[in-house]
């Protein structure tokens, strides 16, 4: 089974090509193929050739407006466990040739860094033979999906079959592989973060890719046509929460603070002034508008965890400096938003009943693991802590784990920037998240016991 999506690239051509050809995602470039570059993973060369073809097409164009689409990006996803990387890449190359007629410059990259193998295909919108632009009407998606289905059938893979009259093909694809839209979101966000160093730059880049960013309560939401509804960052994974994105954008661990709106005032169009609560006479500090995100009833403030602030008195004069972490004495520390995507599970079973059964078993196993981790953690804390000090010890360990998590997330982004593997860092992030889950579970259990005793 393969699921296909296509979307245009209007501005970020080099960024998109550089992303899909990363060594860390394509087995050091082995799973890259191109008809327009000697080294198929050379993003600079591929981009230059495509731009040359676009320029030639403009020369040949006699009438009409210049084309705004530089290239098209196709994602072809396979069911987990159904195909190996080499076969997927072979299918991807034949698929790319079939939908372009072999007359468009293109690159095919097979990604193997996630729980399922998938192809990324980027092809130039200009036909290098005729100079005409590739047309992508609404009916084209159905056409290229049919081509993909014919190819995977030739390789003995399963093909999505309509279940009955009146069933929309889009619904069948969505039901068969719901994760595909999320994969597109992850790609778009990763691309935006890799080429941005501020929140607004990331939001603007995502907007160019058709992804909107909004806030709802404590959560960040991403929305695009491929998904059809807002998806929470934590649903995409630990690297896509609002806090994690600020750490990735800053390439360093960030501290997050909850700030009441009445404590924040505009200095100018680029800066905010924040009053520190509980200080008399009043004390303030000034931050860039990129550091503060409006969540409706409150604001979220993000500052480098290892940094310091210049504190001003009520007259606007410098009073003293303060370490960022010391602000937690005055502002609330948010409860960590745990990812709903800690592990990529391979779907098992063929019938709906079998899938529900295996899903039930998986949830039970995860529950047993969580219970074991919580018990082990409590034993560890009791070795070094008096019973009455356990709540403080838990909060201290939570703070430490949260700082380490965001440090590793920032370091992971630096590895991505360099095109280096991130598997080792992903393991560290997963381990810290498991520790956080155990700590939060233990805290909840202690709070429950405390309430029961006070009844």
PDB file of N, CA and C in Angstrom, residues 10-20 43-44 46-48:
ATOM      1  N   UNK A  10       6.827  27.245  -4.217  1.00  0.00           N
ATOM      2  CA  UNK A  10       6.849  28.551  -4.882  1.00  0.00           C
ATOM      3  C   UNK A  10       8.052  29.405  -4.508  1.00  0.00           C
ATOM      4  N   UNK A  11       8.667  29.143  -3.343  1.00  0.00           N
ATOM      5  CA  UNK A  11       9.781  29.991  -2.917  1.00  0.00           C
ATOM      6  C   UNK A  11      10.957  29.207  -2.342  1.00  0.00           C
ATOM      7  N   UNK A  12      10.686  28.147  -1.609  1.00  0.00           N
ATOM      8  CA  UNK A  12      11.741  27.485  -0.838  1.00  0.00           C
ATOM      9  C   UNK A  12      12.308  26.272  -1.570  1.00  0.00           C
ATOM     10  N   UNK A  13      12.702  26.436  -2.827  1.00  0.00           N
ATOM     11  CA  UNK A  13      13.164  25.307  -3.634  1.00  0.00           C
ATOM     12  C   UNK A  13      14.418  24.666  -3.044  1.00  0.00           C
ATOM     13  N   UNK A  14      15.455  25.460  -2.808  1.00  0.00           N
ATOM     14  CA  UNK A  14      16.706  24.900  -2.287  1.00  0.00           C
ATOM     15  C   UNK A  14      16.498  24.292  -0.906  1.00  0.00           C
ATOM     16  N   UNK A  15      15.707  24.957  -0.070  1.00  0.00           N
ATOM     17  CA  UNK A  15      15.450  24.446   1.277  1.00  0.00           C
ATOM     18  C   UNK A  15      14.803  23.065   1.218  1.00  0.00           C
ATOM     19  N   UNK A  16      13.835  22.920   0.324  1.00  0.00           N
ATOM     20  CA  UNK A  16      13.123  21.645   0.216  1.00  0.00           C
ATOM     21  C   UNK A  16      14.048  20.539  -0.283  1.00  0.00           C
ATOM     22  N   UNK A  17      14.860  20.852  -1.302  1.00  0.00           N
ATOM     23  CA  UNK A  17      15.780  19.843  -1.844  1.00  0.00           C
ATOM     24  C   UNK A  17      16.833  19.473  -0.806  1.00  0.00           C
ATOM     25  N   UNK A  18      17.355  20.479  -0.099  1.00  0.00           N
ATOM     26  CA  UNK A  18      18.357  20.214   0.939  1.00  0.00           C
ATOM     27  C   UNK A  18      17.784  19.338   2.044  1.00  0.00           C
ATOM     28  N   UNK A  19      16.523  19.557   2.352  1.00  0.00           N
ATOM     29  CA  UNK A  19      15.892  18.754   3.409  1.00  0.00           C
ATOM     30  C   UNK A  19      15.761  17.291   2.989  1.00  0.00           C
ATOM     31  N   UNK A  20      15.218  17.047   1.804  1.00  0.00           N
ATOM     32  CA  UNK A  20      14.928  15.650   1.446  1.00  0.00           C
ATOM     33  C   UNK A  20      16.197  14.851   1.159  1.00  0.00           C
ATOM     34  N   UNK A  43      22.322  19.166  -3.261  1.00  0.00           N
ATOM     35  CA  UNK A  43      21.180  20.088  -3.338  1.00  0.00           C
ATOM     36  C   UNK A  43      21.520  21.355  -4.113  1.00  0.00           C
ATOM     37  N   UNK A  44      22.740  21.862  -3.946  1.00  0.00           N
ATOM     38  CA  UNK A  44      23.138  23.092  -4.640  1.00  0.00           C
ATOM     39  C   UNK A  44      23.101  22.897  -6.155  1.00  0.00           C
ATOM     40  N   UNK A  46      21.520  20.497  -7.929  1.00  0.00           N
ATOM     41  CA  UNK A  46      20.159  20.209  -8.407  1.00  0.00           C
ATOM     42  C   UNK A  46      19.340  21.490  -8.501  1.00  0.00           C
ATOM     43  N   UNK A  47      19.455  22.332  -7.476  1.00  0.00           N
ATOM     44  CA  UNK A  47      18.714  23.599  -7.481  1.00  0.00           C
ATOM     45  C   UNK A  47      19.142  24.476  -8.647  1.00  0.00           C
ATOM     46  N   UNK A  48      20.459  24.547  -8.886  1.00  0.00           N
ATOM     47  CA  UNK A  48      20.980  25.383  -9.975  1.00  0.00           C
ATOM     48  C   UNK A  48      20.466  24.901 -11.331  1.00  0.00           C
TER      49      UNK A  48
END
